[in-house]
Amino acid sequence: SQTIHQWPATLVQPVGSPLSLECTVEGTSNPNLYWYRQAAGRGLQLLFYSVGIGQISSEVPQNLSASRPQDRQFILSSKKLLLSDSGFYLCAWNGRGDQPQHFGDGTRLSIL
Amino acid sequence: GDSVTQMEGPVTLSEEAFLTINCTYTATGYPSLFWYVQYPGEGLQLLLKATKADDKGSNKGFEATYRKETTSFHLEKGSVQVSDSAVYFCALSGANTGNQFYFGTGTSLTVIP
């Protein structure tokens, strides 16, 4: 069966520090991959999605970036974090067509 | 463009009460519709889905019917439990959205004993 792993679960970082969040999917090949951010008590904001290795689409301009170095690996990065980057980050995947998205357990990011 | 509108929360119910969370959508073509549930501190879990008009998705006592004529996909449960306390998200996806997902803003449900 397919599983999605996301880490770390919790992260506390100072303003201006770099960021790297990782997401991997097992049990499937060539998935669509997504990064979302969820501010406290709010809905989901799509940040990036990828339909294949090296193919990244950005939904909103920001100081975050994403990369997909391998088929089932999706990385969210920043060179210098801002206070406004705090939130709950969720990775998701789905297969081709209008298949349901499946979510990781999320990373709680706090910026100090 | 395509979008999903959910009823505003928070919703507070007593145990065993009837639940309805309204969801309406705007879309070209015939999207698939989904309900997700998010328990505190966790990611979203797929609760149920429907892929065409008049389909009824169901899971764990929750139901939702794809109503094309009213562009709605309301979530219902006949008797809620404390363990149903969570945030519920309605979503759509389809060929006309490039298979992108559009999520509602979420509805927080608290069930009190």
mmCIF file of C-alpha atoms in Angstrom:
data_model
loop_
_atom_site.group_PDB
_atom_site.id
_atom_site.type_symbol
_atom_site.label_atom_id
_atom_site.label_comp_id
_atom_site.label_asym_id
_atom_site.label_seq_id
_atom_site.Cartn_x
_atom_site.Cartn_y
_atom_site.Cartn_z
ATOM 1 C CA SER A 1 0.000 0.000 0.000
ATOM 2 C CA GLN A 2 1.012 3.584 -0.490
ATOM 3 C CA THR A 3 2.336 5.671 2.361
ATOM 4 C CA ILE A 4 3.564 9.219 2.691
ATOM 5 C CA HIS A 5 6.206 10.339 5.159
ATOM 6 C CA GLN A 6 6.853 13.895 6.176
ATOM 7 C CA TRP A 7 9.470 15.197 8.594
ATOM 8 C CA PRO A 8 10.223 16.689 10.931
ATOM 9 C CA ALA A 9 6.911 16.753 12.793
ATOM 10 C CA THR A 10 7.807 19.916 14.671
ATOM 11 C CA LEU A 11 10.399 22.578 13.986
ATOM 12 C CA VAL A 12 11.341 25.792 15.747
ATOM 13 C CA GLN A 13 13.592 28.102 13.778
ATOM 14 C CA PRO A 14 14.895 31.655 14.222
ATOM 15 C CA VAL A 15 14.042 34.387 11.736
ATOM 16 C CA GLY A 16 16.541 34.450 8.898
ATOM 17 C CA SER A 17 17.558 30.808 9.204
ATOM 18 C CA PRO A 18 17.247 28.303 6.329
ATOM 19 C CA LEU A 19 14.576 25.642 6.038
ATOM 20 C CA SER A 20 14.355 22.181 4.565
ATOM 21 C CA LEU A 21 11.262 20.007 4.907
ATOM 22 C CA GLU A 22 11.175 16.625 3.265
ATOM 23 C CA CYS A 23 8.372 14.451 2.000
ATOM 24 C CA THR A 24 8.613 10.979 0.505
ATOM 25 C CA VAL A 25 6.000 8.653 -0.909
ATOM 26 C CA GLU A 26 6.224 4.880 -0.975
ATOM 27 C CA GLY A 27 4.319 2.275 -2.915
ATOM 28 C CA THR A 28 3.565 4.246 -6.046
ATOM 29 C CA SER A 29 5.420 5.721 -8.978
ATOM 30 C CA ASN A 30 5.184 9.041 -10.791
ATOM 31 C CA PRO A 31 2.818 10.639 -8.268
ATOM 32 C CA ASN A 32 1.636 14.227 -8.325
ATOM 33 C CA LEU A 33 3.112 15.927 -5.257
ATOM 34 C CA TYR A 34 1.900 18.993 -3.383
ATOM 35 C CA TRP A 35 2.990 21.343 -0.598
ATOM 36 C CA TYR A 36 0.295 23.206 1.332
ATOM 37 C CA ARG A 37 0.466 25.652 4.199
ATOM 38 C CA GLN A 38 -2.243 25.987 6.804
ATOM 39 C CA ALA A 39 -2.179 29.024 9.046
ATOM 40 C CA ALA A 40 -3.692 28.605 12.513
ATOM 41 C CA GLY A 41 -7.451 28.105 12.254
ATOM 42 C CA ARG A 42 -7.410 28.662 8.516
ATOM 43 C CA GLY A 43 -7.867 26.697 5.328
ATOM 44 C CA LEU A 44 -5.250 25.237 3.020
ATOM 45 C CA GLN A 45 -3.047 27.343 0.785
ATOM 46 C CA LEU A 46 -1.432 25.478 -2.108
ATOM 47 C CA LEU A 47 2.229 26.473 -2.317
ATOM 48 C CA PHE A 48 3.758 24.162 -4.934
ATOM 49 C CA TYR A 49 2.863 21.135 -6.971
ATOM 50 C CA SER A 50 4.857 18.796 -9.152
ATOM 51 C CA VAL A 51 3.835 16.345 -11.844
ATOM 52 C CA GLY A 52 7.312 14.887 -12.351
ATOM 53 C CA ILE A 53 11.005 15.043 -11.487
ATOM 54 C CA GLY A 54 12.310 18.576 -11.792
ATOM 55 C CA GLN A 55 8.853 19.950 -12.665
ATOM 56 C CA ILE A 56 7.668 22.469 -10.090
ATOM 57 C CA SER A 57 4.743 24.870 -10.316
ATOM 58 C CA SER A 58 4.431 27.693 -7.831
ATOM 59 C CA GLU A 59 1.053 29.006 -6.813
ATOM 60 C CA VAL A 60 2.079 32.024 -4.774
ATOM 61 C CA PRO A 61 5.145 34.276 -4.783
ATOM 62 C CA GLN A 62 7.095 33.964 -1.543
ATOM 63 C CA ASN A 63 10.502 33.241 -0.133
ATOM 64 C CA LEU A 64 9.918 29.490 -0.284
ATOM 65 C CA SER A 65 11.007 27.113 -3.025
ATOM 66 C CA ALA A 66 10.424 23.453 -3.798
ATOM 67 C CA SER A 67 12.416 20.762 -5.520
ATOM 68 C CA ARG A 68 11.782 17.226 -6.673
ATOM 69 C CA PRO A 69 15.155 15.524 -7.014
ATOM 70 C CA GLN A 70 13.663 12.027 -7.209
ATOM 71 C CA ASP A 71 10.341 10.630 -8.366
ATOM 72 C CA ARG A 72 8.925 10.200 -4.878
ATOM 73 C CA GLN A 73 10.751 12.933 -2.990
ATOM 74 C CA PHE A 74 9.530 16.482 -2.581
ATOM 75 C CA ILE A 75 11.461 19.110 -0.630
ATOM 76 C CA LEU A 76 10.330 22.505 0.610
ATOM 77 C CA SER A 77 13.095 25.015 1.265
ATOM 78 C CA SER A 78 13.853 28.554 2.218
ATOM 79 C CA LYS A 79 17.134 30.442 2.390
ATOM 80 C CA LYS A 80 15.911 32.930 5.022
ATOM 81 C CA LEU A 81 12.748 32.356 7.026
ATOM 82 C CA LEU A 82 10.320 35.144 7.867
ATOM 83 C CA LEU A 83 7.971 35.358 10.836
ATOM 84 C CA SER A 84 5.083 35.012 8.394
ATOM 85 C CA ASP A 85 6.364 31.561 7.380
ATOM 86 C CA SER A 86 5.042 30.077 10.607
ATOM 87 C CA GLY A 87 2.311 27.521 10.084
ATOM 88 C CA PHE A 88 1.428 23.925 9.540
ATOM 89 C CA TYR A 89 2.955 22.515 6.343
ATOM 90 C CA LEU A 90 1.343 19.573 4.650
ATOM 91 C CA CYS A 91 2.645 17.375 1.883
ATOM 92 C CA ALA A 92 0.193 15.432 -0.271
ATOM 93 C CA TRP A 93 0.206 13.119 -3.263
ATOM 94 C CA ASN A 94 -2.219 11.630 -5.708
ATOM 95 C CA GLY A 95 -2.219 9.531 -8.815
ATOM 96 C CA ARG A 96 -3.179 10.645 -12.300
ATOM 97 C CA GLY A 97 -6.682 11.783 -13.002
ATOM 98 C CA ASP A 98 -8.963 13.105 -10.288
ATOM 99 C CA GLN A 99 -7.746 10.660 -7.674
ATOM 100 C CA PRO A 100 -8.045 11.722 -4.027
ATOM 101 C CA GLN A 101 -5.106 13.473 -2.484
ATOM 102 C CA HIS A 102 -3.448 11.719 0.444
ATOM 103 C CA PHE A 103 -1.773 13.800 3.103
ATOM 104 C CA GLY A 104 1.217 13.420 5.367
ATOM 105 C CA ASP A 105 1.011 14.136 9.075
ATOM 106 C CA GLY A 106 2.306 17.658 8.646
ATOM 107 C CA THR A 107 5.140 19.763 10.043
ATOM 108 C CA ARG A 108 4.410 22.415 12.649
ATOM 109 C CA LEU A 109 6.856 25.265 11.933
ATOM 110 C CA SER A 110 7.320 28.032 14.480
ATOM 111 C CA ILE A 111 9.524 31.014 13.701
ATOM 112 C CA LEU A 112 10.999 32.943 16.612
ATOM 113 C CA GLY B 1 -12.886 29.775 -11.824
ATOM 114 C CA ASP B 2 -13.588 26.608 -9.914
ATOM 115 C CA SER B 3 -14.233 26.967 -6.207
ATOM 116 C CA VAL B 4 -15.795 25.433 -3.133
ATOM 117 C CA THR B 5 -17.817 27.278 -0.500
ATOM 118 C CA GLN B 6 -18.384 25.782 2.927
ATOM 119 C CA MET B 7 -20.593 26.934 5.734
ATOM 120 C CA GLU B 8 -18.783 29.021 8.300
ATOM 121 C CA GLY B 9 -18.021 27.511 11.644
ATOM 122 C CA PRO B 10 -17.435 26.763 14.327
ATOM 123 C CA VAL B 11 -20.242 24.292 14.839
ATOM 124 C CA THR B 12 -20.975 22.971 18.324
ATOM 125 C CA LEU B 13 -23.351 20.050 18.822
ATOM 126 C CA SER B 14 -24.353 17.781 21.650
ATOM 127 C CA GLU B 15 -23.553 14.103 21.359
ATOM 128 C CA GLU B 16 -26.108 12.182 19.268
ATOM 129 C CA ALA B 17 -27.293 15.315 17.478
ATOM 130 C CA PHE B 18 -27.770 15.427 13.704
ATOM 131 C CA LEU B 19 -24.993 17.056 11.705
ATOM 132 C CA THR B 20 -25.132 18.922 8.431
ATOM 133 C CA ILE B 21 -22.200 20.837 7.003
ATOM 134 C CA ASN B 22 -23.101 22.633 3.802
ATOM 135 C CA CYS B 23 -20.844 22.654 0.774
ATOM 136 C CA THR B 24 -21.556 24.166 -2.623
ATOM 137 C CA TYR B 25 -19.279 24.294 -5.595
ATOM 138 C CA THR B 26 -18.665 26.175 -8.800
ATOM 139 C CA ALA B 27 -17.047 24.240 -11.601
ATOM 140 C CA THR B 28 -17.021 23.741 -15.320
ATOM 141 C CA GLY B 29 -17.628 20.203 -16.404
ATOM 142 C CA TYR B 30 -18.187 17.403 -13.951
ATOM 143 C CA PRO B 31 -15.726 17.398 -11.083
ATOM 144 C CA SER B 32 -15.244 14.758 -8.433
ATOM 145 C CA LEU B 33 -16.180 15.866 -4.933
ATOM 146 C CA PHE B 34 -14.553 14.967 -1.636
ATOM 147 C CA TRP B 35 -14.855 15.437 2.102
ATOM 148 C CA TYR B 36 -11.731 15.384 4.228
ATOM 149 C CA VAL B 37 -11.420 15.373 8.016
ATOM 150 C CA GLN B 38 -8.552 16.840 10.036
ATOM 151 C CA TYR B 39 -8.140 15.877 13.670
ATOM 152 C CA PRO B 40 -6.127 18.242 15.889
ATOM 153 C CA GLY B 41 -2.430 18.298 15.036
ATOM 154 C CA GLU B 42 -2.802 15.863 12.143
ATOM 155 C CA GLY B 43 -2.931 15.908 8.374
ATOM 156 C CA LEU B 44 -6.114 15.597 6.355
ATOM 157 C CA GLN B 45 -7.747 12.212 5.877
ATOM 158 C CA LEU B 46 -10.106 11.360 3.061
ATOM 159 C CA LEU B 47 -13.549 10.780 4.561
ATOM 160 C CA LEU B 48 -15.644 10.098 1.466
ATOM 161 C CA LYS B 49 -15.951 10.947 -2.201
ATOM 162 C CA ALA B 50 -18.376 10.983 -5.113
ATOM 163 C CA THR B 51 -17.385 11.059 -8.743
ATOM 164 C CA LYS B 52 -20.630 11.740 -10.597
ATOM 165 C CA ALA B 53 -24.047 13.260 -10.165
ATOM 166 C CA ASP B 54 -26.384 11.474 -7.722
ATOM 167 C CA ASP B 55 -23.537 9.398 -6.298
ATOM 168 C CA LYS B 56 -23.617 9.061 -2.526
ATOM 169 C CA GLY B 57 -20.331 8.773 -0.687
ATOM 170 C CA SER B 58 -20.396 7.262 2.778
ATOM 171 C CA ASN B 59 -17.952 6.315 5.501
ATOM 172 C CA LYS B 60 -18.024 6.005 9.305
ATOM 173 C CA GLY B 61 -21.688 7.034 9.415
ATOM 174 C CA PHE B 62 -21.098 10.168 7.339
ATOM 175 C CA GLU B 63 -22.849 10.632 4.016
ATOM 176 C CA ALA B 64 -22.846 13.175 1.195
ATOM 177 C CA THR B 65 -24.750 13.158 -2.091
ATOM 178 C CA TYR B 66 -23.461 14.790 -5.279
ATOM 179 C CA ARG B 67 -26.290 17.105 -6.341
ATOM 180 C CA LYS B 68 -25.635 18.575 -9.759
ATOM 181 C CA GLU B 69 -28.883 20.529 -9.896
ATOM 182 C CA THR B 70 -28.012 22.449 -6.726
ATOM 183 C CA THR B 71 -24.211 22.157 -7.127
ATOM 184 C CA SER B 72 -24.005 20.868 -3.578
ATOM 185 C CA PHE B 73 -22.287 18.122 -1.604
ATOM 186 C CA HIS B 74 -23.527 18.532 1.945
ATOM 187 C CA LEU B 75 -22.029 16.345 4.670
ATOM 188 C CA GLU B 76 -24.455 14.646 7.061
ATOM 189 C CA LYS B 77 -24.340 12.310 10.024
ATOM 190 C CA GLY B 78 -27.337 11.128 11.943
ATOM 191 C CA SER B 79 -25.777 10.916 15.397
ATOM 192 C CA VAL B 80 -22.452 12.568 16.140
ATOM 193 C CA GLN B 81 -19.989 11.426 18.773
ATOM 194 C CA VAL B 82 -17.365 13.304 20.749
ATOM 195 C CA SER B 83 -14.731 11.578 18.619
ATOM 196 C CA ASP B 84 -16.133 13.339 15.510
ATOM 197 C CA SER B 85 -14.766 16.656 16.779
ATOM 198 C CA ALA B 86 -12.476 17.842 13.996
ATOM 199 C CA VAL B 87 -12.230 20.222 11.064
ATOM 200 C CA TYR B 88 -14.024 19.133 7.892
ATOM 201 C CA PHE B 89 -12.975 20.229 4.401
ATOM 202 C CA CYS B 90 -14.971 19.975 1.206
ATOM 203 C CA ALA B 91 -12.949 19.731 -2.019
ATOM 204 C CA LEU B 92 -13.322 19.268 -5.755
ATOM 205 C CA SER B 93 -11.104 18.098 -8.541
ATOM 206 C CA GLY B 94 -11.552 17.218 -12.148
ATOM 207 C CA ALA B 95 -10.232 17.272 -15.650
ATOM 208 C CA ASN B 96 -11.267 20.893 -16.094
ATOM 209 C CA THR B 97 -9.206 21.900 -13.062
ATOM 210 C CA GLY B 98 -6.121 20.217 -14.471
ATOM 211 C CA ASN B 99 -6.735 17.715 -11.691
ATOM 212 C CA GLN B 100 -5.857 20.382 -9.165
ATOM 213 C CA PHE B 101 -7.749 20.253 -5.903
ATOM 214 C CA TYR B 102 -9.812 23.165 -4.662
ATOM 215 C CA PHE B 103 -10.497 23.055 -0.941
ATOM 216 C CA GLY B 104 -13.086 24.895 1.081
ATOM 217 C CA THR B 105 -11.952 26.892 4.087
ATOM 218 C CA GLY B 106 -12.905 24.145 6.538
ATOM 219 C CA THR B 107 -15.626 23.880 9.170
ATOM 220 C CA SER B 108 -14.674 23.211 12.759
ATOM 221 C CA LEU B 109 -16.981 20.809 14.611
ATOM 222 C CA THR B 110 -16.993 20.354 18.372
ATOM 223 C CA VAL B 111 -19.204 17.686 19.902
ATOM 224 C CA ILE B 112 -19.890 17.997 23.626
ATOM 225 C CA PRO B 113 -20.955 15.101 25.837
#
